[in-house]
Coordinates of C-alpha atoms in Angstrom, one line a residue:
X124 CA 1.0 -11.5 32.8
X125 CA 1.0 -7.8 33.6
X126 CA 0.1 -5.5 30.8
X127 CA 3.1 -3.5 29.5
X128 CA 3.0 0.2 30.6
X129 CA 1.8 2.8 28.2
X130 CA 4.7 5.0 26.7
X131 CA 4.2 8.7 27.3
X132 CA 4.7 10.8 24.4
X133 CA 4.8 14.4 24.2
X134 CA 1.8 15.8 22.9
X135 CA 2.0 17.9 19.5
X136 CA 0.8 21.7 20.1
X137 CA -1.4 22.9 17.6
X138 CA 0.0 24.5 14.7
X139 CA -0.3 28.4 14.7
X140 CA -1.6 30.0 11.5
X141 CA 1.1 32.3 10.2
X142 CA 0.7 34.9 7.8
X143 CA 3.2 36.2 5.4
X144 CA 3.7 40.0 5.8
X145 CA 4.0 42.4 2.7
X146 CA 6.7 45.2 3.1
X147 CA 7.2 47.9 0.7
X148 CA 10.8 48.8 -0.1
X149 CA 11.8 52.4 -0.1
X150 CA 11.7 53.3 -4.0
X151 CA 15.0 54.4 -5.7
X152 CA 14.5 57.9 -7.5
X153 CA 12.4 57.2 -10.5
X154 CA 11.5 53.5 -9.7
X155 CA 8.3 52.1 -8.4
X156 CA 8.5 50.6 -5.1
X157 CA 9.1 46.6 -5.1
X158 CA 7.0 44.6 -3.0
X159 CA 8.4 41.4 -1.2
X160 CA 7.1 38.8 1.1
X161 CA 8.6 38.3 4.4
X162 CA 9.6 34.6 5.0
X163 CA 8.3 32.7 7.4
X164 CA 10.3 31.6 10.5
X165 CA 11.4 27.9 10.0
X166 CA 8.7 25.8 11.6
X167 CA 9.7 23.4 14.4
X168 CA 8.1 20.0 15.3
X169 CA 8.3 18.1 18.8
X170 CA 10.4 14.7 18.6
X171 CA 9.6 11.5 20.6
X172 CA 11.8 13.2 23.5
X173 CA 9.7 16.3 23.9
X174 CA 12.7 18.2 22.2
X175 CA 12.0 21.0 19.6
X176 CA 13.5 19.8 16.0
X177 CA 13.8 22.2 13.3
X178 CA 12.2 21.3 9.9
X179 CA 14.8 21.0 7.0
X180 CA 14.8 24.7 5.2
X181 CA 13.0 25.2 2.0
X182 CA 15.1 24.9 -1.2
X183 CA 17.0 27.8 -2.5
X184 CA 15.2 30.5 -4.2
X185 CA 16.5 32.8 -7.1
X186 CA 17.0 35.6 -4.5
X187 CA 19.1 33.4 -2.6
X188 CA 21.2 32.9 -5.9
X189 CA 21.6 36.8 -6.6
X190 CA 22.6 37.4 -3.0
X191 CA 25.1 34.8 -3.0
X192 CA 26.6 35.9 -6.4
X193 CA 26.4 39.6 -5.6
X194 CA 24.3 40.4 -8.7
X195 CA 20.7 41.2 -9.4
X196 CA 17.8 39.1 -9.8
X197 CA 17.9 40.0 -13.6
X198 CA 21.4 39.0 -13.8
X199 CA 20.3 35.4 -12.6
X200 CA 17.3 35.2 -14.7
X201 CA 19.6 36.0 -18.0
X202 CA 22.1 33.3 -16.9
X203 CA 19.6 30.7 -16.4
X204 CA 18.0 31.6 -19.6
X205 CA 21.5 31.2 -21.2
X206 CA 21.5 34.8 -22.6
X207 CA 24.8 35.3 -24.4
X208 CA 25.1 38.9 -23.6
X209 CA 26.0 38.0 -20.0
X210 CA 29.9 38.6 -19.2
X211 CA 31.4 35.5 -18.9
X212 CA 33.1 36.2 -15.3
X213 CA 29.4 37.2 -14.2
X214 CA 28.1 34.1 -15.6
X215 CA 30.7 32.1 -13.7
X216 CA 29.9 33.7 -10.4
X217 CA 26.3 32.8 -10.9
X218 CA 26.9 29.3 -11.7
X219 CA 28.9 28.7 -8.8
X220 CA 26.3 30.1 -6.6
X221 CA 23.8 27.9 -8.1
X222 CA 25.9 25.0 -7.7
X223 CA 26.6 25.9 -4.0
X224 CA 23.2 26.4 -3.0
X225 CA 21.7 23.5 -5.3
X226 CA 19.3 25.9 -6.9
X227 CA 16.8 24.0 -9.4
X228 CA 14.7 26.3 -11.4
X229 CA 11.2 25.1 -12.4
X230 CA 11.3 25.0 -16.3
X231 CA 7.4 25.4 -16.6
X232 CA 7.6 28.6 -14.5
X233 CA 10.3 29.9 -16.7
X234 CA 8.4 29.3 -19.6
X235 CA 5.3 31.0 -18.4
X236 CA 7.2 34.0 -17.4
X237 CA 9.5 34.6 -20.3
X238 CA 9.5 34.6 -24.1
X239 CA 11.4 31.6 -24.5
X240 CA 9.7 28.0 -23.9
X241 CA 11.8 25.7 -21.6
X242 CA 9.7 22.4 -22.2
X243 CA 9.3 19.7 -24.7
X244 CA 6.6 17.4 -25.8
X245 CA 7.2 13.9 -26.4
X246 CA 4.1 12.4 -28.6
X247 CA 3.5 8.7 -29.5
X248 CA 1.1 6.1 -30.5
X249 CA 3.2 2.9 -29.8
X250 CA 1.5 0.6 -27.4
X251 CA 5.0 -1.2 -26.8
X252 CA 5.3 -0.8 -23.2
X253 CA 9.2 -1.5 -22.9
X254 CA 9.8 0.7 -25.8
X255 CA 7.8 3.7 -24.4
X256 CA 9.3 3.4 -20.9
X257 CA 12.8 3.3 -22.4
X258 CA 12.0 5.9 -24.7
X259 CA 10.6 8.3 -22.0
X260 CA 13.6 7.6 -19.7
X261 CA 16.0 8.8 -22.4
X262 CA 14.2 11.9 -23.2
X263 CA 13.4 12.9 -19.7
X264 CA 17.3 12.3 -18.8
X265 CA 18.2 14.7 -21.6
X266 CA 15.5 17.2 -20.4
X267 CA 16.8 17.4 -16.7
X268 CA 20.3 17.6 -17.9
X269 CA 19.6 20.7 -19.9
X270 CA 17.0 22.1 -17.4
X271 CA 13.9 21.6 -19.7
X272 CA 10.4 20.4 -18.5
X273 CA 8.8 17.4 -20.5
X274 CA 5.2 17.0 -21.4
X275 CA 4.2 13.4 -22.4
X276 CA 1.3 13.3 -24.9
X277 CA -0.2 9.9 -26.1
X278 CA -2.5 9.4 -29.3
X279 CA -4.7 6.1 -29.0
X280 CA -3.8 5.7 -32.8
X281 CA -1.6 7.3 -35.3
X282 CA -4.5 8.9 -37.0
X283 CA -5.5 10.3 -33.5
X284 CA -2.6 12.8 -33.7
X285 CA -4.1 15.5 -35.7
X286 CA -2.5 18.7 -36.4
X287 CA -5.1 20.5 -34.7
X288 CA -4.4 18.6 -31.5
X289 CA -0.8 19.0 -31.7
X290 CA -0.9 22.6 -32.2
X291 CA -3.4 23.0 -29.3
X292 CA -1.0 21.0 -27.4
X293 CA 1.7 23.1 -28.2
X294 CA 0.2 26.4 -27.5
X295 CA -1.4 25.2 -24.3
X296 CA 1.6 23.9 -22.6
X297 CA 4.2 26.5 -24.2
X298 CA 6.3 23.8 -25.6
X299 CA 9.6 24.8 -27.5
X300 CA 9.2 21.9 -29.8
X301 CA 8.2 18.2 -30.0
X302 CA 9.7 14.8 -30.1
X303 CA 7.9 12.5 -32.6
X304 CA 8.0 8.7 -31.9
X305 CA 7.0 6.0 -34.5
X306 CA 4.8 5.5 -36.2
X307 CA 3.5 9.1 -35.9
X308 CA 7.0 10.2 -36.9
X309 CA 6.4 8.7 -40.2
X310 CA 3.3 10.5 -41.0
X311 CA 4.6 13.1 -43.8
X312 CA 1.5 15.4 -43.9
X313 CA 1.6 15.8 -40.2
X314 CA 5.3 16.6 -39.7
X315 CA 5.0 19.0 -42.9
X316 CA 2.2 20.9 -41.1
X317 CA 3.9 21.2 -37.9
X318 CA 6.9 22.7 -39.7
X319 CA 4.8 25.1 -41.5
X320 CA 3.1 26.3 -38.2
X321 CA 6.7 26.8 -37.0
X322 CA 6.9 24.1 -34.6
X323 CA 10.3 22.6 -34.2
X324 CA 10.3 18.7 -34.3
X325 CA 12.8 16.1 -34.0
X326 CA 11.7 12.4 -35.4
X327 CA 12.8 9.1 -34.5
X328 CA 12.4 7.0 -37.5
X329 CA 13.5 3.7 -39.0
X330 CA 16.5 4.6 -41.6
X331 CA 14.9 4.2 -45.1
X332 CA 16.1 5.7 -48.4
X333 CA 13.5 8.9 -48.3
X334 CA 15.7 12.1 -48.4
X335 CA 13.0 13.6 -46.1
X336 CA 14.4 11.2 -43.4
X337 CA 17.9 12.8 -43.7
X338 CA 17.5 16.0 -41.7
X339 CA 16.1 16.7 -38.2
X340 CA 15.8 13.2 -37.6
X341 CA 17.5 10.2 -35.1
X342 CA 17.7 7.1 -37.4
X343 CA 17.4 3.5 -36.6
X344 CA 19.0 1.0 -39.0
X345 CA 16.6 -1.7 -38.6
X346 CA 17.5 -3.2 -42.0
X347 CA 20.8 -3.7 -41.4
X348 CA 20.0 -5.2 -37.9
X349 CA 17.7 -7.5 -39.2
X350 CA 20.1 -8.5 -42.0
X351 CA 22.7 -9.4 -39.1
X352 CA 20.1 -11.6 -37.2
X353 CA 18.9 -13.4 -40.5
X354 CA 22.4 -14.0 -41.5
X355 CA 23.3 -15.4 -37.9
X356 CA 20.3 -18.2 -38.3
X357 CA 21.6 -18.9 -42.1
X358 CA 25.1 -19.5 -40.7
X359 CA 23.7 -21.9 -38.2
X360 CA 22.7 -23.9 -40.9
X361 CA 19.0 -23.0 -41.3
X362 CA 17.5 -22.4 -44.6
X363 CA 13.6 -22.8 -43.8
X364 CA 13.3 -19.5 -41.7
X365 CA 10.1 -17.7 -41.3
X366 CA 9.8 -14.2 -40.7
X367 CA 6.6 -12.6 -38.6
X368 CA 5.6 -9.0 -39.4
X369 CA 4.9 -6.5 -36.8
X370 CA 2.1 -3.9 -38.1
X371 CA 2.8 -3.0 -41.6
X372 CA 2.2 0.8 -41.3
X373 CA 5.5 0.7 -39.0
X374 CA 8.2 1.6 -40.9
X375 CA 10.5 -0.7 -38.8
X376 CA 8.2 -3.6 -40.1
X377 CA 9.1 -2.9 -43.7
X378 CA 12.7 -2.3 -42.7
X379 CA 13.2 -5.4 -41.1
X380 CA 11.4 -7.5 -43.5
X381 CA 14.0 -6.0 -46.1
X382 CA 16.8 -6.9 -44.0
X383 CA 15.6 -10.3 -43.9
X384 CA 15.0 -10.5 -47.6
X385 CA 18.6 -9.1 -48.3
X386 CA 20.4 -11.7 -46.1
X387 CA 18.3 -14.5 -47.8
X388 CA 19.2 -13.3 -51.3
X389 CA 23.0 -12.6 -50.2
X390 CA 23.3 -16.4 -49.2
X391 CA 21.0 -17.8 -51.9
X392 CA 18.3 -19.2 -49.7
X393 CA 15.0 -19.6 -51.1
X394 CA 12.0 -17.8 -49.3
X395 CA 8.9 -19.8 -48.9
X396 CA 6.0 -17.3 -49.2
X397 CA 4.1 -19.5 -46.7
X398 CA 6.6 -18.8 -43.9
X399 CA 6.1 -15.0 -44.2
X400 CA 3.3 -14.2 -42.1
X401 CA 1.6 -10.6 -41.4
X402 CA 0.8 -9.7 -37.8
X403 CA 1.1 -7.5 -34.8
X404 CA 4.1 -6.5 -32.6
X405 CA 2.8 -8.5 -29.6
X406 CA 2.9 -11.7 -27.8
X407 CA -0.6 -13.2 -28.8
X408 CA 0.2 -12.5 -32.5
X409 CA 3.4 -14.2 -32.3
X410 CA 1.8 -17.2 -30.4
X411 CA -1.2 -17.7 -32.9
X412 CA 1.2 -17.3 -36.1
X413 CA 3.7 -19.8 -34.7
X414 CA 0.9 -22.4 -33.8
X415 CA 0.0 -22.2 -37.6
X416 CA 3.3 -22.5 -38.8
X417 CA 4.2 -25.4 -36.6
X418 CA 1.2 -27.3 -37.7
X419 CA 2.8 -27.5 -41.4
X420 CA 3.8 -30.5 -42.9
X421 CA 7.3 -29.0 -43.3
X422 CA 7.5 -26.6 -40.5
X423 CA 10.3 -23.8 -40.3
X424 CA 13.6 -24.7 -38.5
X425 CA 13.7 -21.2 -37.3
X426 CA 11.5 -18.1 -36.8
X427 CA 12.7 -14.5 -36.8
X428 CA 10.1 -12.3 -35.1
X429 CA 10.0 -8.5 -35.7
X430 CA 10.2 -8.0 -32.0
X431 CA 10.8 -9.9 -29.0
X432 CA 7.2 -9.9 -27.7
X433 CA 6.4 -11.9 -31.0
X434 CA 9.5 -14.0 -30.5
X435 CA 8.3 -15.0 -27.0
X436 CA 4.6 -15.9 -28.2
X437 CA 6.8 -18.3 -30.7
X438 CA 8.8 -19.7 -27.9
X439 CA 5.4 -20.3 -25.8
X440 CA 3.5 -21.9 -28.9
X441 CA 6.6 -24.2 -29.4
X442 CA 6.5 -25.5 -25.9
X443 CA 2.7 -25.8 -26.3
X444 CA 3.1 -28.5 -29.1
X445 CA 6.2 -30.3 -27.7
X446 CA 9.0 -28.5 -29.9
X447 CA 12.4 -28.3 -28.1
X448 CA 14.0 -24.8 -28.3
X449 CA 16.5 -24.4 -29.8
X450 CA 16.9 -28.0 -31.0
X451 CA 13.7 -28.1 -32.9
X452 CA 13.1 -24.6 -33.4
X453 CA 15.6 -21.8 -33.3
X454 CA 13.9 -18.6 -32.5
X455 CA 15.2 -14.8 -32.7
X456 CA 13.6 -11.4 -31.9
X457 CA 14.5 -7.6 -32.2
X458 CA 15.0 -5.1 -29.3
X459 CA 16.6 -6.9 -26.5
X460 CA 13.5 -5.9 -24.2
X461 CA 14.1 -7.0 -20.5
X462 CA 12.1 -10.1 -20.8
X463 CA 14.4 -11.3 -23.6
X464 CA 16.8 -12.3 -21.1
X465 CA 14.5 -13.8 -18.8
X466 CA 12.7 -16.3 -21.1
X467 CA 14.1 -19.9 -21.2
X468 CA 16.0 -20.3 -23.1
X469 CA 17.0 -16.3 -23.4
X470 CA 16.1 -14.8 -26.6
X471 CA 19.0 -14.2 -29.4
X472 CA 18.1 -10.6 -30.5
X473 CA 19.0 -7.3 -32.0
X474 CA 19.9 -4.7 -29.0
X475 CA 18.3 -1.4 -29.5
X476 CA 19.5 1.2 -27.3
X477 CA 16.1 2.9 -27.0
X478 CA 17.1 5.0 -24.0
X479 CA 20.2 6.7 -25.7
X480 CA 18.0 7.1 -28.9
X481 CA 15.4 9.2 -26.8
X482 CA 18.1 11.1 -25.1
X483 CA 19.8 11.9 -28.5
X484 CA 16.4 12.9 -29.9
X485 CA 15.8 15.4 -27.0
X486 CA 19.4 16.7 -27.1
X487 CA 19.2 17.6 -30.8
X488 CA 15.7 19.2 -30.4
X489 CA 17.1 21.5 -27.6
X490 CA 20.3 22.4 -29.7
X491 CA 17.8 23.4 -32.6
X492 CA 15.5 25.5 -30.4
X493 CA 18.5 27.3 -28.9
X494 CA 19.8 28.4 -32.3
X495 CA 16.6 29.4 -33.5
X496 CA 16.0 31.5 -30.3
X497 CA 19.4 33.1 -31.0
X498 CA 18.4 33.8 -34.6
X499 CA 20.9 31.1 -36.0
X500 CA 18.8 28.5 -37.6
X501 CA 20.6 25.0 -37.7
X502 CA 20.1 22.1 -39.9
X503 CA 21.2 19.2 -37.8
X504 CA 21.1 16.3 -40.6
X505 CA 20.5 13.0 -38.9
X506 CA 22.0 11.0 -36.4
X507 CA 22.1 7.2 -37.0
X508 CA 22.0 3.9 -34.7
X509 CA 22.5 0.6 -35.6
X510 CA 21.1 -2.1 -33.3
X511 CA 23.6 -5.1 -32.5
X512 CA 23.3 -8.6 -32.8
X513 CA 22.9 -10.3 -29.2
X514 CA 23.7 -14.5 -29.4
X515 CA 21.8 -16.1 -26.7
X516 CA 20.5 -19.6 -26.4
X517 CA 17.2 -19.6 -28.3
X518 CA 19.0 -20.2 -31.8
X519 CA 21.3 -23.2 -32.6
X520 CA 22.3 -25.3 -35.6
X521 CA 19.1 -27.2 -37.0
X522 CA 18.5 -31.0 -35.9
X523 CA 18.2 -33.7 -38.7
X524 CA 14.4 -34.3 -39.2

């Protein structure tokens, strides 16, 4: 067999170094000369056929917007920075030019140039990967929508996030404010210290009775949602219902346990203290505690895990000792994480819209910052979300033993 001929390709000529030239515009009377940089000619490349092909032009600049709208650079900057003094017709012309050119400003660059900041910080110490990704996506979507940048700042533990560390973060990155995720959002001393230093904060908290959680917060009604999950198990006919805590320093753990107790009390179901076990918000903790429960002489007929990771651990433990789910053991979780639909059977749970919670927290922070920048402070109060019951195949009426 003859070897196939080699395909000839056009050689790419070496790139020429091009220097930007600086020219001085003739100054107007009483004004210093303005220095601008001449744009480089659009570069070309050689395609496979040896023909020159123009590279896509660079994205539009603020100068392009000003020329298209027939206004000054300063006017474009004032519109981007939402200066209320710009006339409505002028503002509309600039916005139309921005849309036509698909101009995108750099929030961080705006923050560094101006007196106002256009970047937020998201601070967390929660190790739950699904929760964090969903929360970040929600906060980021709001920032993109409003033209803000986002800096994400993890803390290894709740105690790690000291006031000095967070103040340094705000100063170093010129942040307009912080979104605090639980459990850091529940540290009263930290929140008060940030407020004393003038840092705008919106907190995501589990809805309790503390009056300090009634303002500048996005609240999640874990208690009511946990009541609904427990009520569902009771209505299926279960009375020996176990509750598995997450970490006790999370207010969500406290509120979910309170919801469980409320439902048991409302239906007159006696709580066996041996069925209530403390632990952590993770799979291994759920597995270990479930093995302990299922080894009892009178094991529970249903287990309510404080989150889906715990519930998945319970499901694995049940399988490991030959329990059928849901006939021998009903299982429910909390959060509606992606894998809650991938287990077999899929988990009954409470759906928590973490993406929307993050988005609303960021939007409320931006609203507060804008009012403060305009000299009109705003008390936002609190916005509340209630997770909803999602019934799937992991819970059914108990089998007679």
